[in-house]
Each structure stands twice: as structure tokens, then as C-alpha cells.
Amino acid sequence: NAGVTQTPKFRVLKTGQSMTLLCAQDMNHEYMYWYRQDPGMGLRLIHYSVGEGTTAKGEVPDGYNVSRLKKQNFLLGLESAAPSQTSVYFCASSYWGDGQPQHFGDGTRLSIL
Amino acid sequence: RKEVEQDPGPFNVPEGATVAFNCTYSNSASQSFFWYRQDCRKEPKLLMSVYSSGNEDGRFTAQLNRASQYISLLIRDSKLSDSATYLCVVNIGSGGGADGLTFGKGTHLIIQP
């Protein structure tokens, strides 16, 4: 049972570089989410999607873009990486939104130099 | 007032003891409540949902107090493997809005041999 899979697991970027984080889920979940987790800040929602072809902004969307072209995949893009985006990124999914627990991937550790 | 508040700890507890910690939430319209567990450098994992009548899962008991707007987690006969950060999660049930899920910053629990 794969559940939620994130790639890559680790990445080091230089300021100004771009990259895409991939999240894939095999549970046929409608909702998908991208969070970042920083020390002392807890989990903060970046963007989310309520279904294929939809995206919406979360609490901290600036500097990130997302796409949900296929139901099972949710991509997070950094167009021009900044040191402030150094963080651990978690993807999650749920069958639907309110009231449903979310299932998390094992995270991507991203460092921006 | 923060939406979801937890004592960050750490709680240092001897093995075999009982430990309990609370989480307060600010929105009286909150409808769904969860406890997640997060091990160091790992993803959050659902520990248990919290139901209005309270619920138990083995050594773990979760309770909800709507009048005082808090939920609690009790761990009996604590094991070394219970050492982790416990995240309180509250959903305000905004009618399909995925951004209604709010995570607390977590309570750090250390079980000592």
C-alpha cells in the first residue's frame, strides 16, 4: 500500500533556481494538500485542491504554484527559490474535505542556499 | 487568541506512567477533532479521531469538552515508543472548504526508562 508518495525526498537548491515537487496518491482521494513545516511554526497550508483540475490558496501561498492535472497527482512548484523557502514540505490527501482525516506523505526536505 | 493551542512541553514522563495533555480551540463552530502523532523528522500520522462521547483505543483515550472548547489525550501505561510530538487538529467544518483544517504546533512527549 503506497498511500501518499512524495518525490524527491531531499533537495538542495541555489537561490533563484526552480523546481517541482511531486505528490502522488493511490487512494482515489478527491482532496490534496501541500503544507510546509518549520521549527516553532507547526504545519502551514500552502495550497490545496478539491478535485482534478482545481487549486486554491492556503495560508502561505506566495512564491509557490500548484497544478492538479490528474486526480492522483498534485504538483508544487517553486519558480524562483528563496532561502525563506527552506523547509520540510508535506503532501496530504483526504477522501473529501471537512471532517475527514488527512493522510500524509513522508515529506521533502528542501534547502535553499 | 490562536485557533488551536497546545502546551509545547516537553513532558518528561517515566515509563509505565499515565500522561494527559489538552488542546484548546477558539472556534465554537468546530465540528471535527483529531489527534495526530509525529515522530522526529517523520510525517504526521493519524492517531485517533475524537468523538463527542469520548473514545478509547487501547491505551489511548480521547475526550472532547465542547463547553470549555478543549480536547484531551490520555495515555496509560506509557511505553518508550510513545515518545513523539502529538498534534491536535481541529476542523471548523466550513462546508467543503479544505482550508478549515487547523493544526496545533504539537506537544512533545518524552518517555523515560
Short mmCIF file of C-alpha atoms in Angstrom, two decimals:
data_model
loop_
_atom_site.label_atom_id
_atom_site.label_comp_id
_atom_site.label_asym_id
_atom_site.label_seq_id
_atom_site.Cartn_x
_atom_site.Cartn_y
_atom_site.Cartn_z
CA ASN A 1 0.00 0.00 0.00
CA ALA A 2 1.83 3.09 -1.26
CA GLY A 3 -0.63 5.69 0.11
CA VAL A 4 0.87 9.13 -0.47
CA THR A 5 4.26 9.26 -2.16
CA GLN A 6 6.43 12.35 -2.41
CA THR A 7 9.43 12.88 -4.66
CA PRO A 8 12.16 13.87 -4.17
CA LYS A 9 12.91 13.14 -0.50
CA PHE A 10 15.74 15.67 -0.29
CA ARG A 11 16.91 18.53 -2.46
CA VAL A 12 19.37 21.40 -2.24
CA LEU A 13 18.82 24.39 -4.49
CA LYS A 14 20.56 27.66 -5.10
CA THR A 15 18.65 30.91 -4.75
CA GLY A 16 16.76 31.65 -7.94
CA GLN A 17 16.55 28.07 -9.18
CA SER A 18 13.22 26.45 -9.88
CA MET A 19 11.93 23.00 -9.10
CA THR A 20 8.79 20.92 -8.84
CA LEU A 21 7.79 18.62 -6.01
CA LEU A 22 5.57 15.71 -6.93
CA CYS A 23 2.89 14.15 -4.78
CA ALA A 24 1.06 11.01 -5.86
CA GLN A 25 -1.73 9.17 -4.04
CA ASP A 26 -3.30 5.85 -4.90
CA MET A 27 -6.32 6.03 -2.57
CA ASN A 28 -8.66 7.75 -5.05
CA HIS A 29 -8.87 10.77 -2.75
CA GLU A 30 -10.55 13.91 -4.02
CA TYR A 31 -8.72 16.43 -1.83
CA MET A 32 -4.99 17.03 -1.81
CA TYR A 33 -2.87 19.50 0.15
CA TRP A 34 0.62 20.93 0.36
CA TYR A 35 2.00 22.03 3.74
CA ARG A 36 5.28 23.35 4.94
CA GLN A 37 6.60 22.73 8.44
CA ASP A 38 9.17 24.96 10.07
CA PRO A 39 10.55 24.80 13.62
CA GLY A 40 8.21 26.52 16.04
CA MET A 41 5.63 27.24 13.33
CA GLY A 42 3.75 23.99 13.02
CA LEU A 43 2.15 22.88 9.77
CA ARG A 44 1.04 25.67 7.45
CA LEU A 45 -1.14 25.10 4.41
CA ILE A 46 0.35 26.38 1.15
CA HIS A 47 -2.21 25.33 -1.47
CA TYR A 48 -4.87 22.69 -1.77
CA SER A 49 -7.10 21.06 -4.36
CA VAL A 50 -10.67 19.82 -4.01
CA GLY A 51 -10.54 17.74 -7.18
CA GLU A 52 -8.91 17.21 -10.53
CA GLY A 53 -8.32 20.50 -12.32
CA THR A 54 -8.89 22.66 -9.22
CA THR A 55 -6.49 24.51 -6.95
CA ALA A 56 -6.90 27.05 -4.15
CA LYS A 57 -4.64 29.15 -1.94
CA GLY A 58 -3.97 28.26 1.64
CA GLU A 59 -2.37 30.24 4.42
CA VAL A 60 1.07 30.82 2.87
CA PRO A 61 0.76 30.60 -0.96
CA ASP A 62 3.23 33.29 -2.02
CA GLY A 63 6.19 32.02 -4.03
CA TYR A 64 4.51 28.72 -4.89
CA ASN A 65 2.32 27.42 -7.69
CA VAL A 66 0.42 24.15 -7.95
CA SER A 67 -1.31 22.03 -10.53
CA ARG A 68 -3.69 19.08 -10.36
CA LEU A 69 -3.94 17.80 -13.92
CA LYS A 70 -4.67 14.25 -12.79
CA LYS A 71 -6.67 13.21 -9.75
CA GLN A 72 -3.82 11.19 -8.30
CA ASN A 73 -1.11 13.84 -8.67
CA PHE A 74 -0.58 17.23 -7.06
CA LEU A 75 2.48 19.22 -8.06
CA LEU A 76 4.09 22.05 -6.10
CA GLY A 77 6.35 24.42 -7.99
CA LEU A 78 8.89 26.95 -6.83
CA GLU A 79 9.57 29.33 -9.70
CA SER A 80 12.46 31.22 -8.12
CA ALA A 81 13.61 29.62 -4.89
CA ALA A 82 14.46 31.83 -1.92
CA PRO A 83 16.24 30.92 1.34
CA SER A 84 12.96 31.58 3.20
CA GLN A 85 11.52 28.55 1.42
CA THR A 86 13.94 26.22 3.16
CA SER A 87 11.57 23.87 4.94
CA VAL A 88 10.10 20.40 5.14
CA TYR A 89 7.22 20.03 2.71
CA PHE A 90 4.41 17.57 3.31
CA CYS A 91 1.73 16.50 0.91
CA ALA A 92 -1.53 15.06 2.21
CA SER A 93 -4.78 13.76 0.82
CA SER A 94 -8.27 13.02 2.06
CA TYR A 95 -11.34 11.43 0.57
CA TRP A 96 -13.16 14.73 0.85
CA GLY A 97 -12.66 17.92 2.87
CA ASP A 98 -14.40 18.83 6.09
CA GLY A 99 -14.32 16.29 8.82
CA GLN A 100 -12.05 13.83 7.09
CA PRO A 101 -8.61 12.95 8.42
CA GLN A 102 -5.71 13.57 6.10
CA HIS A 103 -3.06 11.05 5.10
CA PHE A 104 0.45 12.40 4.74
CA GLY A 105 3.43 11.60 2.56
CA ASP A 106 6.80 11.22 4.25
CA GLY A 107 7.98 14.69 3.31
CA THR A 108 10.53 16.51 1.16
CA ARG A 109 13.41 18.26 2.88
CA LEU A 110 14.33 21.28 0.81
CA SER A 111 17.30 23.57 1.43
CA ILE A 112 17.80 26.80 -0.46
CA LEU A 113 21.31 28.20 -0.33
CA ARG B 1 -6.14 34.14 20.55
CA LYS B 2 -4.65 31.36 18.46
CA GLU B 3 -7.10 28.98 16.83
CA VAL B 4 -5.59 25.80 18.26
CA GLU B 5 -3.31 25.94 21.28
CA GLN B 6 -1.21 23.24 22.85
CA ASP B 7 1.39 23.22 25.59
CA PRO B 8 4.60 22.56 23.63
CA GLY B 9 6.18 20.68 26.56
CA PRO B 10 8.34 18.72 26.67
CA PHE B 11 6.51 16.41 29.01
CA ASN B 12 9.07 14.08 30.60
CA VAL B 13 7.28 11.01 31.92
CA PRO B 14 8.63 7.75 33.38
CA GLU B 15 7.81 4.56 31.52
CA GLY B 16 4.59 3.00 32.77
CA ALA B 17 3.08 6.26 33.97
CA THR B 18 -0.12 7.89 32.79
CA VAL B 19 0.12 11.19 30.98
CA ALA B 20 -2.52 13.56 29.73
CA PHE B 21 -2.47 16.76 27.77
CA ASN B 22 -5.06 19.14 26.45
CA CYS B 23 -5.63 21.24 23.40
CA THR B 24 -7.88 24.30 23.32
CA TYR B 25 -9.60 25.64 20.24
CA SER B 26 -11.11 29.05 19.66
CA ASN B 27 -13.90 28.40 17.16
CA SER B 28 -17.08 27.16 18.82
CA ALA B 29 -18.33 26.01 15.41
CA SER B 30 -15.59 23.37 15.19
CA GLN B 31 -17.03 20.01 14.29
CA SER B 32 -14.22 17.51 13.80
CA PHE B 33 -11.28 16.77 16.03
CA PHE B 34 -8.25 14.54 15.69
CA TRP B 35 -5.02 13.66 17.40
CA TYR B 36 -2.02 13.03 15.17
CA ARG B 37 1.35 11.69 16.18
CA GLN B 38 4.57 12.92 14.61
CA ASP B 39 7.92 11.27 15.20
CA CYS B 40 11.12 13.24 14.76
CA ARG B 41 11.71 14.06 11.08
CA LYS B 42 8.71 11.96 10.03
CA GLU B 43 5.28 12.72 8.67
CA PRO B 44 2.23 13.25 10.91
CA LYS B 45 0.14 10.11 11.30
CA LEU B 46 -3.45 9.90 12.45
CA LEU B 47 -3.59 8.55 15.99
CA MET B 48 -7.31 8.81 16.57
CA SER B 49 -10.40 10.81 15.85
CA VAL B 50 -12.14 12.43 18.82
CA TYR B 51 -15.85 11.84 19.17
CA SER B 52 -18.34 13.80 21.24
CA SER B 53 -18.90 10.90 23.62
CA GLY B 54 -15.19 10.29 24.03
CA ASN B 55 -13.41 7.28 22.66
CA GLU B 56 -10.71 4.81 23.56
CA ASP B 57 -8.20 2.90 21.50
CA GLY B 58 -6.11 0.56 23.61
CA ARG B 59 -4.03 2.66 26.00
CA PHE B 60 -5.21 5.92 24.43
CA THR B 61 -8.34 7.84 25.43
CA ALA B 62 -9.55 10.99 23.74
CA GLN B 63 -12.20 13.30 25.13
CA LEU B 64 -14.00 16.38 23.90
CA ASN B 65 -15.36 19.17 26.08
CA ARG B 66 -17.42 21.45 23.87
CA ALA B 67 -18.48 23.77 26.69
CA SER B 68 -14.88 24.63 27.53
CA GLN B 69 -13.65 24.13 23.97
CA TYR B 70 -10.88 21.66 24.55
CA ILE B 71 -9.93 18.13 23.67
CA SER B 72 -7.68 15.87 25.66
CA LEU B 73 -5.50 12.85 25.12
CA LEU B 74 -4.72 10.38 27.90
CA ILE B 75 -2.04 7.75 27.53
CA ARG B 76 -1.97 4.94 30.08
CA ASP B 77 0.94 2.60 30.84
CA SER B 78 3.22 4.72 28.68
CA LYS B 79 5.86 2.99 26.55
CA LEU B 80 9.21 4.25 25.32
CA SER B 81 7.74 4.09 21.81
CA ASP B 82 5.12 6.67 22.79
CA SER B 83 7.82 9.35 22.69
CA ALA B 84 6.75 11.71 19.92
CA THR B 85 5.05 15.01 19.23
CA TYR B 86 1.26 14.91 19.45
CA LEU B 87 -0.61 17.29 17.19
CA CYS B 88 -4.11 18.48 17.91
CA VAL B 89 -6.16 19.02 14.73
CA VAL B 90 -9.46 20.83 14.55
CA ASN B 91 -11.76 21.25 11.58
CA ILE B 92 -14.23 24.13 11.66
CA GLY B 93 -16.50 22.47 9.14
CA SER B 94 -16.91 25.43 6.85
CA GLY B 95 -18.92 23.44 4.32
CA GLY B 96 -16.40 21.93 1.96
CA GLY B 97 -13.58 24.39 2.42
CA ALA B 98 -10.39 22.43 2.73
CA ASP B 99 -8.67 25.29 4.50
CA GLY B 100 -10.86 24.69 7.57
CA LEU B 101 -8.37 22.19 9.00
CA THR B 102 -6.12 23.74 11.65
CA PHE B 103 -3.13 22.03 13.21
CA GLY B 104 -1.76 22.83 16.62
CA LYS B 105 2.00 23.16 16.97
CA GLY B 106 2.19 19.98 18.98
CA THR B 107 3.06 18.72 22.45
CA HIS B 108 6.41 16.99 22.76
CA LEU B 109 6.32 13.84 24.92
CA ILE B 110 9.42 12.04 26.16
CA ILE B 111 9.02 8.71 27.92
CA GLN B 112 12.00 7.95 30.10
CA PRO B 113 13.17 4.43 31.02
#
